[in-house]
Short mmCIF file of N, CA and C in Angstrom, two decimals:
data_model
loop_
_atom_site.label_atom_id
_atom_site.label_comp_id
_atom_site.label_asym_id
_atom_site.label_seq_id
_atom_site.Cartn_x
_atom_site.Cartn_y
_atom_site.Cartn_z
N PRO A 1 -19.47 -24.47 18.19
CA PRO A 1 -19.40 -22.96 17.42
C PRO A 1 -20.23 -23.69 16.01
N ALA A 2 -20.65 -22.67 15.15
CA ALA A 2 -21.02 -23.08 13.79
C ALA A 2 -19.93 -23.08 12.89
N ILE A 3 -19.74 -24.20 11.88
CA ILE A 3 -18.73 -24.21 10.79
C ILE A 3 -19.44 -24.38 9.82
N SER A 4 -18.83 -23.99 8.57
CA SER A 4 -19.04 -23.94 7.51
C SER A 4 -19.09 -25.21 6.92
N SER A 5 -19.84 -25.34 5.68
CA SER A 5 -19.78 -26.82 5.47
C SER A 5 -18.77 -26.97 4.34
N PRO A 6 -18.23 -28.08 4.56
CA PRO A 6 -16.92 -28.04 3.71
C PRO A 6 -16.72 -27.73 2.44
N PRO A 7 -15.66 -27.22 2.22
CA PRO A 7 -15.42 -26.82 0.33
C PRO A 7 -15.21 -28.20 -0.51
N SER A 8 -15.56 -27.77 -1.63
CA SER A 8 -15.65 -28.91 -2.61
C SER A 8 -14.40 -28.73 -2.67
N LEU A 9 -13.68 -30.42 -2.91
CA LEU A 9 -12.27 -30.71 -3.11
C LEU A 9 -11.92 -30.64 -4.53
N GLU A 10 -13.04 -30.37 -5.65
CA GLU A 10 -12.88 -29.74 -6.98
C GLU A 10 -12.33 -28.52 -6.45
N LEU A 11 -10.85 -28.09 -7.32
CA LEU A 11 -10.22 -26.96 -7.15
C LEU A 11 -10.15 -26.09 -8.51
N GLN A 12 -10.52 -24.61 -8.78
CA GLN A 12 -10.66 -23.76 -10.01
C GLN A 12 -8.90 -23.43 -10.33
N PRO A 13 -8.84 -23.62 -11.39
CA PRO A 13 -7.14 -22.94 -11.89
C PRO A 13 -7.53 -21.13 -11.51
N TYR A 14 -6.24 -20.40 -10.96
CA TYR A 14 -6.15 -19.01 -11.52
C TYR A 14 -4.77 -18.71 -11.94
N GLN A 15 -4.60 -18.22 -12.62
CA GLN A 15 -3.34 -17.97 -13.33
C GLN A 15 -2.96 -15.88 -13.02
N SER A 16 -2.29 -16.03 -12.35
CA SER A 16 -2.09 -14.47 -12.41
C SER A 16 -1.80 -13.62 -13.54
N PRO A 17 -2.14 -12.04 -13.72
CA PRO A 17 -2.28 -11.67 -14.47
C PRO A 17 -1.07 -11.74 -15.36
N ASP A 18 0.21 -11.20 -14.89
CA ASP A 18 1.32 -11.43 -15.49
C ASP A 18 2.09 -12.67 -15.83
N GLY A 19 1.57 -13.52 -15.63
CA GLY A 19 1.76 -15.00 -15.72
C GLY A 19 2.84 -15.82 -14.72
N ASP A 20 3.33 -14.86 -13.52
CA ASP A 20 4.46 -15.24 -12.23
C ASP A 20 3.93 -16.39 -12.03
N PHE A 21 2.60 -17.02 -11.96
CA PHE A 21 2.37 -17.79 -10.76
C PHE A 21 0.90 -18.38 -10.96
N SER A 22 0.62 -19.99 -10.81
CA SER A 22 -0.83 -20.14 -11.12
C SER A 22 -0.82 -21.11 -9.47
N ILE A 23 -2.39 -21.21 -9.32
CA ILE A 23 -2.98 -21.78 -8.03
C ILE A 23 -4.24 -22.13 -8.53
N ARG A 24 -4.48 -23.54 -7.48
CA ARG A 24 -6.09 -23.81 -7.66
C ARG A 24 -6.40 -23.45 -6.36
N ALA A 25 -7.54 -22.35 -6.25
CA ALA A 25 -8.23 -22.18 -5.10
C ALA A 25 -9.22 -22.82 -4.78
N PRO A 26 -9.63 -23.20 -3.55
CA PRO A 26 -10.93 -23.81 -3.54
C PRO A 26 -12.23 -23.55 -4.25
N LYS A 27 -12.99 -24.21 -4.82
CA LYS A 27 -13.90 -23.79 -5.45
C LYS A 27 -14.83 -23.05 -4.89
N GLY A 28 -15.38 -22.19 -5.47
CA GLY A 28 -16.51 -21.26 -4.62
C GLY A 28 -15.84 -20.10 -4.29
N TRP A 29 -14.64 -20.13 -3.89
CA TRP A 29 -14.34 -18.88 -3.34
C TRP A 29 -13.96 -17.84 -3.82
N LEU A 30 -14.25 -16.50 -3.75
CA LEU A 30 -13.88 -15.35 -4.53
C LEU A 30 -12.29 -14.79 -4.27
N LEU A 31 -12.07 -14.31 -5.59
CA LEU A 31 -10.80 -13.54 -5.79
C LEU A 31 -10.93 -11.77 -5.22
N SER A 32 -10.49 -11.62 -4.13
CA SER A 32 -10.94 -10.45 -3.46
C SER A 32 -10.04 -9.23 -4.43
N GLY A 33 -10.60 -8.31 -4.64
CA GLY A 33 -10.40 -7.01 -5.41
C GLY A 33 -9.25 -6.06 -4.71
N VAL A 34 -9.34 -6.54 -2.96
CA VAL A 34 -8.45 -5.44 -2.17
C VAL A 34 -7.41 -6.07 -1.78
N LEU A 35 -5.99 -5.82 -1.65
CA LEU A 35 -5.21 -6.68 -1.00
C LEU A 35 -3.97 -5.87 -0.05
N GLN A 36 -3.51 -6.99 0.87
CA GLN A 36 -2.69 -5.98 1.83
C GLN A 36 -1.45 -5.93 0.72
N PRO A 37 -0.62 -5.03 1.38
CA PRO A 37 0.50 -5.07 0.80
C PRO A 37 1.35 -6.49 0.71
N GLY A 38 2.24 -6.49 -0.53
CA GLY A 38 3.07 -7.68 -0.61
C GLY A 38 2.02 -8.84 -1.22
N ALA A 39 0.64 -8.57 -0.90
CA ALA A 39 0.09 -9.92 -1.66
C ALA A 39 -0.24 -9.41 -2.89
N LEU A 40 -0.22 -10.76 -3.60
CA LEU A 40 -0.68 -11.04 -5.57
C LEU A 40 -1.94 -11.39 -5.59
N ALA A 41 -2.53 -11.98 -4.71
CA ALA A 41 -4.12 -12.65 -4.86
C ALA A 41 -4.39 -13.00 -3.35
N THR A 42 -5.82 -13.25 -3.08
CA THR A 42 -6.52 -13.34 -2.11
C THR A 42 -7.91 -14.00 -2.19
N PHE A 43 -7.89 -15.18 -2.16
CA PHE A 43 -9.29 -15.87 -2.19
C PHE A 43 -9.77 -16.30 -0.60
N SER A 44 -11.47 -15.68 -0.78
CA SER A 44 -11.82 -15.81 0.45
C SER A 44 -12.96 -16.70 0.01
N ASN A 45 -13.23 -17.61 1.44
CA ASN A 45 -14.53 -18.42 1.53
C ASN A 45 -15.67 -17.45 1.47
N VAL A 46 -16.82 -18.04 0.73
CA VAL A 46 -17.69 -17.30 0.44
C VAL A 46 -18.74 -17.12 1.75
N GLN A 47 -18.35 -18.25 2.72
CA GLN A 47 -19.35 -18.44 4.12
C GLN A 47 -18.24 -18.41 5.34
N ALA A 48 -18.47 -17.25 5.91
CA ALA A 48 -17.71 -16.97 7.35
C ALA A 48 -17.94 -18.21 8.20
N ASP A 49 -16.85 -18.66 8.90
CA ASP A 49 -17.14 -19.44 10.25
C ASP A 49 -17.54 -18.85 11.61
N GLN A 50 -17.64 -19.36 12.23
CA GLN A 50 -18.00 -18.67 13.68
C GLN A 50 -17.71 -19.53 14.93
N GLU A 51 -16.93 -18.77 15.92
CA GLU A 51 -16.42 -19.38 17.00
C GLU A 51 -16.99 -18.31 18.04
N GLY A 52 -18.00 -18.63 18.97
CA GLY A 52 -18.41 -17.83 19.69
C GLY A 52 -19.16 -16.38 19.41
N ALA A 53 -18.83 -15.47 19.46
CA ALA A 53 -19.45 -14.33 18.91
C ALA A 53 -18.60 -13.62 17.77
N ASN A 54 -17.70 -13.78 17.60
CA ASN A 54 -16.76 -13.79 16.12
C ASN A 54 -16.87 -14.67 14.87
N PHE A 55 -16.87 -14.15 13.66
CA PHE A 55 -16.90 -14.53 12.47
C PHE A 55 -15.39 -14.45 12.23
N PHE A 56 -15.26 -15.23 11.11
CA PHE A 56 -13.94 -15.18 10.48
C PHE A 56 -13.90 -16.09 9.30
N THR A 57 -13.32 -15.12 8.11
CA THR A 57 -13.80 -15.81 6.81
C THR A 57 -12.42 -16.48 6.19
N ALA A 58 -12.29 -17.87 6.15
CA ALA A 58 -11.14 -18.42 5.63
C ALA A 58 -10.46 -17.98 4.50
N THR A 59 -9.29 -18.07 4.05
CA THR A 59 -8.74 -17.28 3.23
C THR A 59 -7.65 -17.85 2.61
N VAL A 60 -7.08 -18.01 1.32
CA VAL A 60 -6.02 -18.22 1.21
C VAL A 60 -5.64 -16.69 0.18
N GLN A 61 -4.29 -16.83 0.56
CA GLN A 61 -3.14 -15.93 -0.29
C GLN A 61 -1.72 -15.87 -0.27
N VAL A 62 -1.79 -15.53 -1.59
CA VAL A 62 -0.21 -15.57 -2.49
C VAL A 62 0.16 -14.32 -2.25
N ALA A 63 1.12 -14.18 -1.51
CA ALA A 63 2.39 -12.87 -1.10
C ALA A 63 3.66 -13.36 -1.93
N SER A 64 4.26 -12.44 -2.35
CA SER A 64 6.09 -12.48 -2.36
C SER A 64 6.83 -11.29 -2.18
N GLY A 65 8.04 -11.55 -1.89
CA GLY A 65 8.79 -10.57 -1.75
C GLY A 65 10.65 -11.32 -2.01
N PRO A 66 11.46 -10.16 -1.87
CA PRO A 66 12.80 -10.59 -2.33
C PRO A 66 13.32 -11.75 -1.44
N ALA A 67 14.18 -12.73 -1.63
CA ALA A 67 14.73 -13.56 -0.91
C ALA A 67 16.07 -12.96 -0.42
N ARG A 68 16.29 -11.90 -0.81
CA ARG A 68 17.63 -11.30 -0.48
C ARG A 68 18.65 -12.15 -0.34
N GLY A 69 19.12 -13.09 -1.43
CA GLY A 69 20.23 -14.03 -1.34
C GLY A 69 19.95 -15.41 -0.46
N LEU A 70 18.97 -15.13 0.49
CA LEU A 70 18.85 -16.51 1.44
C LEU A 70 18.22 -17.69 0.40
N GLY A 71 19.14 -18.54 1.16
CA GLY A 71 18.21 -20.16 0.57
C GLY A 71 17.67 -20.23 1.32
N LEU A 72 16.47 -21.53 0.53
CA LEU A 72 15.14 -21.53 1.21
C LEU A 72 15.07 -22.27 3.29
N ASP A 73 16.12 -22.69 3.50
CA ASP A 73 16.48 -23.25 4.34
C ASP A 73 16.33 -21.89 5.63
N ALA A 74 17.35 -21.01 5.29
CA ALA A 74 17.49 -19.68 6.35
C ALA A 74 16.13 -18.77 5.74
N TYR A 75 15.05 -18.51 4.83
CA TYR A 75 14.64 -18.06 4.36
C TYR A 75 13.46 -18.14 5.32
N VAL A 76 13.11 -19.57 5.45
CA VAL A 76 11.68 -19.68 6.48
C VAL A 76 12.45 -19.90 7.92
N ALA A 77 13.60 -19.88 8.19
CA ALA A 77 14.25 -19.86 9.65
C ALA A 77 14.05 -18.44 9.93
N ASN A 78 14.11 -17.38 9.23
CA ASN A 78 14.05 -16.18 9.17
C ASN A 78 12.48 -15.51 9.47
N GLN A 79 11.68 -16.05 8.56
CA GLN A 79 10.39 -15.97 8.52
C GLN A 79 9.65 -16.74 10.15
N ASN A 80 9.81 -17.84 10.12
CA ASN A 80 9.03 -18.45 11.46
C ASN A 80 9.62 -17.62 12.83
N SER A 81 11.21 -17.06 12.73
CA SER A 81 11.43 -16.27 14.17
C SER A 81 10.76 -14.83 14.07
N ALA A 82 10.49 -14.43 12.99
CA ALA A 82 9.36 -12.96 12.77
C ALA A 82 7.89 -13.46 13.22
N LEU A 83 7.55 -14.42 12.54
CA LEU A 83 6.00 -14.78 13.11
C LEU A 83 5.90 -14.68 14.41
N SER A 84 6.92 -15.57 15.28
CA SER A 84 7.05 -15.77 16.58
C SER A 84 6.98 -14.78 17.35
N LYS A 85 7.56 -13.46 17.15
CA LYS A 85 7.88 -12.85 17.38
C LYS A 85 6.23 -11.74 17.38
N SER A 86 5.68 -11.78 16.15
CA SER A 86 4.63 -10.78 16.06
C SER A 86 3.23 -11.31 16.02
N LEU A 87 3.45 -12.49 16.38
CA LEU A 87 1.84 -13.29 16.70
C LEU A 87 1.55 -13.44 17.90
N SER A 88 0.61 -13.67 18.59
CA SER A 88 0.11 -13.54 19.60
C SER A 88 -0.20 -15.09 19.71
N ASN A 89 0.88 -16.15 21.15
CA ASN A 89 0.57 -17.35 21.44
C ASN A 89 0.77 -18.20 19.84
N TYR A 90 1.90 -17.69 19.23
CA TYR A 90 2.49 -18.45 18.44
C TYR A 90 2.95 -19.67 18.77
N ALA A 91 2.41 -20.91 17.72
CA ALA A 91 2.76 -21.76 17.82
C ALA A 91 3.21 -23.15 17.05
N LEU A 92 4.26 -22.93 16.44
CA LEU A 92 4.73 -23.97 15.34
C LEU A 92 4.16 -25.52 15.61
N VAL A 93 3.47 -25.94 14.72
CA VAL A 93 2.72 -27.09 15.01
C VAL A 93 3.62 -28.49 14.14
N THR A 94 3.99 -28.11 12.68
CA THR A 94 4.45 -28.97 11.66
C THR A 94 5.52 -28.23 11.07
N SER A 95 6.06 -28.42 10.34
CA SER A 95 7.12 -28.09 9.24
C SER A 95 7.80 -29.18 8.27
N GLU A 96 7.28 -29.38 7.35
CA GLU A 96 8.07 -30.12 6.35
C GLU A 96 8.34 -29.83 5.05
N LYS A 97 9.69 -30.13 4.57
CA LYS A 97 10.27 -29.82 3.45
C LYS A 97 9.69 -30.75 2.20
N LEU A 98 9.33 -30.13 1.25
CA LEU A 98 8.73 -30.84 0.12
C LEU A 98 8.76 -30.35 -1.15
N PHE A 99 8.05 -30.94 -2.08
CA PHE A 99 8.25 -29.64 -3.36
C PHE A 99 6.96 -29.30 -3.81
N ALA A 100 6.95 -28.09 -4.69
CA ALA A 100 6.04 -27.30 -5.10
C ALA A 100 6.35 -27.19 -6.35
N GLY A 101 5.95 -28.33 -7.27
CA GLY A 101 6.03 -28.26 -8.96
C GLY A 101 7.69 -28.99 -8.35
N SER A 102 8.46 -28.47 -9.11
CA SER A 102 10.07 -29.11 -9.06
C SER A 102 10.72 -28.41 -8.47
N LEU A 103 10.12 -27.16 -7.43
CA LEU A 103 11.16 -26.32 -6.83
C LEU A 103 10.44 -26.66 -5.30
N PRO A 104 12.25 -26.84 -4.27
CA PRO A 104 12.03 -27.40 -3.25
C PRO A 104 11.19 -26.14 -2.24
N ALA A 105 10.21 -26.92 -1.14
CA ALA A 105 9.69 -25.87 -0.48
C ALA A 105 9.61 -25.97 1.06
N TYR A 106 8.61 -25.70 1.57
CA TYR A 106 8.31 -26.10 3.10
C TYR A 106 6.87 -25.98 3.52
N LEU A 107 6.16 -26.60 3.97
CA LEU A 107 4.49 -26.51 4.32
C LEU A 107 4.57 -26.27 5.80
N THR A 108 4.11 -25.43 6.23
CA THR A 108 4.38 -25.23 7.67
C THR A 108 2.77 -24.98 8.37
N GLU A 109 2.55 -25.27 9.65
CA GLU A 109 1.16 -25.31 10.08
C GLU A 109 1.47 -24.55 11.79
N ILE A 110 0.67 -23.43 11.71
CA ILE A 110 1.51 -22.90 13.17
C ILE A 110 -0.34 -22.24 13.61
N THR A 111 -0.37 -22.31 14.93
CA THR A 111 -1.49 -21.86 15.62
C THR A 111 -1.10 -20.40 16.08
N TYR A 112 -2.22 -19.54 16.08
CA TYR A 112 -1.62 -18.19 16.93
C TYR A 112 -3.23 -17.24 17.33
N THR A 113 -2.95 -16.14 17.92
CA THR A 113 -4.60 -15.65 18.83
C THR A 113 -4.28 -14.34 17.80
N LYS A 114 -5.36 -14.17 17.37
CA LYS A 114 -5.76 -12.66 16.38
C LYS A 114 -5.95 -11.84 17.91
N SER A 115 -5.00 -10.66 17.58
CA SER A 115 -5.77 -9.80 18.67
C SER A 115 -7.30 -9.24 18.73
N PRO A 116 -7.37 -8.65 20.11
CA PRO A 116 -8.94 -7.88 20.22
C PRO A 116 -8.65 -6.89 19.13
N PRO A 117 -10.13 -6.37 19.07
CA PRO A 117 -10.96 -6.76 19.69
C PRO A 117 -12.00 -8.22 19.03
N LEU A 118 -11.50 -8.57 17.88
CA LEU A 118 -12.05 -9.47 17.46
C LEU A 118 -10.96 -10.96 18.02
N ALA A 119 -10.69 -10.85 19.02
CA ALA A 119 -9.90 -12.41 19.43
C ALA A 119 -10.25 -13.94 19.13
N SER A 120 -9.76 -14.18 18.06
CA SER A 120 -9.99 -15.77 18.13
C SER A 120 -8.37 -16.14 17.52
N ASN A 121 -8.83 -17.84 17.68
CA ASN A 121 -7.58 -18.56 17.76
C ASN A 121 -7.53 -19.29 16.23
N LEU A 122 -6.34 -18.86 15.70
CA LEU A 122 -6.37 -19.37 14.27
C LEU A 122 -5.65 -20.09 13.95
N LYS A 123 -5.42 -20.92 12.74
CA LYS A 123 -4.71 -21.97 12.21
C LYS A 123 -4.19 -21.54 11.34
N MET A 124 -2.86 -21.55 10.42
CA MET A 124 -2.25 -21.24 9.21
C MET A 124 -1.68 -22.42 8.65
N ILE A 125 -1.88 -22.78 7.70
CA ILE A 125 -0.87 -23.60 7.02
C ILE A 125 -0.06 -22.47 5.45
N GLN A 126 1.01 -22.65 5.56
CA GLN A 126 1.83 -21.87 4.57
C GLN A 126 2.61 -22.46 4.09
N LEU A 127 3.18 -22.25 2.62
CA LEU A 127 3.81 -23.06 1.61
C LEU A 127 4.77 -21.71 1.37
N VAL A 128 6.18 -22.13 1.60
CA VAL A 128 7.29 -21.08 1.25
C VAL A 128 7.99 -21.68 -0.10
N LEU A 129 8.49 -21.20 -1.10
CA LEU A 129 9.46 -21.62 -1.79
C LEU A 129 10.23 -20.49 -2.81
N ILE A 130 11.25 -20.48 -2.98
CA ILE A 130 12.40 -19.45 -3.77
C ILE A 130 12.56 -19.82 -5.01
N LYS A 131 12.20 -18.70 -6.15
CA LYS A 131 12.48 -19.07 -7.54
C LYS A 131 13.02 -17.57 -7.76
N ASN A 132 14.31 -17.66 -8.61
CA ASN A 132 15.30 -16.78 -9.18
C ASN A 132 14.72 -15.54 -7.63
N ASP A 133 15.34 -15.81 -6.45
CA ASP A 133 15.80 -14.86 -5.60
C ASP A 133 14.12 -14.20 -5.26
N LYS A 134 13.23 -14.94 -5.65
CA LYS A 134 11.92 -14.23 -5.03
C LYS A 134 11.14 -15.21 -4.35
N ALA A 135 10.99 -14.97 -2.91
CA ALA A 135 10.49 -16.07 -2.23
C ALA A 135 8.65 -15.76 -2.59
N TYR A 136 8.30 -16.60 -2.65
CA TYR A 136 6.14 -16.67 -2.57
C TYR A 136 6.29 -17.20 -1.37
N ILE A 137 5.01 -16.89 -0.75
CA ILE A 137 4.47 -17.19 0.54
C ILE A 137 3.28 -17.31 0.41
N VAL A 138 2.64 -18.92 0.44
CA VAL A 138 0.82 -19.02 0.13
C VAL A 138 0.61 -19.56 1.13
N THR A 139 -0.30 -18.34 1.82
CA THR A 139 -0.92 -19.20 3.30
C THR A 139 -2.51 -19.35 3.31
N GLY A 140 -2.84 -20.44 3.79
CA GLY A 140 -4.09 -20.68 4.11
C GLY A 140 -4.42 -20.45 5.54
N THR A 141 -5.65 -19.47 5.87
CA THR A 141 -5.79 -19.19 7.23
C THR A 141 -7.28 -19.45 8.08
N VAL A 142 -7.28 -20.32 8.94
CA VAL A 142 -8.79 -20.32 9.22
C VAL A 142 -8.84 -20.21 10.73
N LEU A 143 -10.26 -20.45 11.11
CA LEU A 143 -10.51 -20.59 12.61
C LEU A 143 -9.40 -21.66 12.98
N LYS A 144 -9.47 -22.00 14.22
CA LYS A 144 -8.57 -23.27 14.76
C LYS A 144 -10.21 -24.12 14.64
N SER A 145 -11.16 -23.77 15.30
CA SER A 145 -11.87 -24.74 15.37
C SER A 145 -12.34 -25.39 13.82
N ALA A 146 -12.32 -24.55 12.85
CA ALA A 146 -12.58 -24.78 11.85
C ALA A 146 -11.60 -25.33 11.01
N TRP A 147 -10.43 -25.97 11.35
CA TRP A 147 -9.41 -26.41 10.75
C TRP A 147 -9.77 -28.03 10.27
N GLU A 148 -10.63 -28.75 10.76
CA GLU A 148 -10.61 -30.11 10.34
C GLU A 148 -11.45 -29.79 9.27
N VAL A 149 -12.63 -29.05 9.23
CA VAL A 149 -13.41 -28.77 7.86
C VAL A 149 -12.72 -28.33 6.36
N HIS A 150 -11.84 -27.45 6.58
CA HIS A 150 -11.31 -27.06 5.59
C HIS A 150 -9.52 -27.20 5.37
N LYS A 151 -8.85 -28.20 6.22
CA LYS A 151 -7.50 -28.61 6.33
C LYS A 151 -7.47 -29.44 4.85
N ASP A 152 -7.98 -30.38 4.52
CA ASP A 152 -7.71 -30.93 3.26
C ASP A 152 -8.10 -30.01 1.88
N VAL A 153 -8.61 -29.21 1.89
CA VAL A 153 -8.77 -28.19 0.52
C VAL A 153 -7.46 -27.18 0.65
N LEU A 154 -7.50 -26.70 2.11
CA LEU A 154 -6.30 -25.93 1.97
C LEU A 154 -4.74 -26.24 1.80
N ARG A 155 -4.67 -27.55 2.06
CA ARG A 155 -3.33 -28.49 1.57
C ARG A 155 -3.28 -28.46 0.07
N LEU A 156 -4.70 -28.99 -0.14
CA LEU A 156 -4.63 -29.31 -1.86
C LEU A 156 -4.29 -28.00 -2.63
N SER A 157 -4.91 -26.72 -2.19
CA SER A 157 -4.42 -25.56 -2.95
C SER A 157 -3.25 -24.96 -2.94
N LEU A 158 -2.52 -25.34 -1.70
CA LEU A 158 -1.19 -25.05 -1.74
C LEU A 158 -0.25 -25.59 -2.33
N LEU A 159 -0.57 -26.80 -2.44
CA LEU A 159 0.34 -27.44 -2.97
C LEU A 159 0.30 -27.75 -4.22
N ALA A 160 -1.05 -27.12 -5.16
CA ALA A 160 -0.75 -26.96 -6.52
C ALA A 160 -0.25 -25.72 -7.07
N PHE A 161 0.08 -24.65 -5.89
CA PHE A 161 1.05 -23.85 -6.56
C PHE A 161 2.01 -23.66 -7.34
N LEU A 162 2.03 -22.93 -8.46
CA LEU A 162 3.54 -23.02 -9.24
C LEU A 162 4.00 -21.86 -9.70
N ALA A 163 5.04 -21.56 -9.21
CA ALA A 163 5.82 -20.40 -9.56
C ALA A 163 6.35 -20.91 -11.03
N ASN A 164 5.75 -19.80 -12.20
CA ASN A 164 6.41 -19.83 -13.50
C ASN A 164 7.25 -19.43 -13.72
#
């Protein structure tokens, strides 16, 4: 499959308009003006990756929602359970507890299959943290076949996320 050239590991700073968070998105990736429900910011690679006849644009998305009084461990367990029920061929690859700034967080890798008509095998890396009962979910999504190209910059971008 054709895979876009690796993005630069230099990262550009982005501060949310309300000052709620900051993230360093991959250099050259574009901030989208159209957001999915719950999304606060989405950055897209300017070059799509290809797998067979399908093209997929790698993204980094910041979303948030209420933690509903759950601690980090319980929130992540609930989220992983929900993803396993909603994503085709869901597989949890790794999950590690670490810190994002001074806050405890989980960094999780998942593989799944995007539903037809554009069926593709995808890999997602996700950072989850909670601050003041607000859960932040920062997700990098790429074609599984393009993972080796994007994994370092996605990990750096997610680990540069700060809830202010």
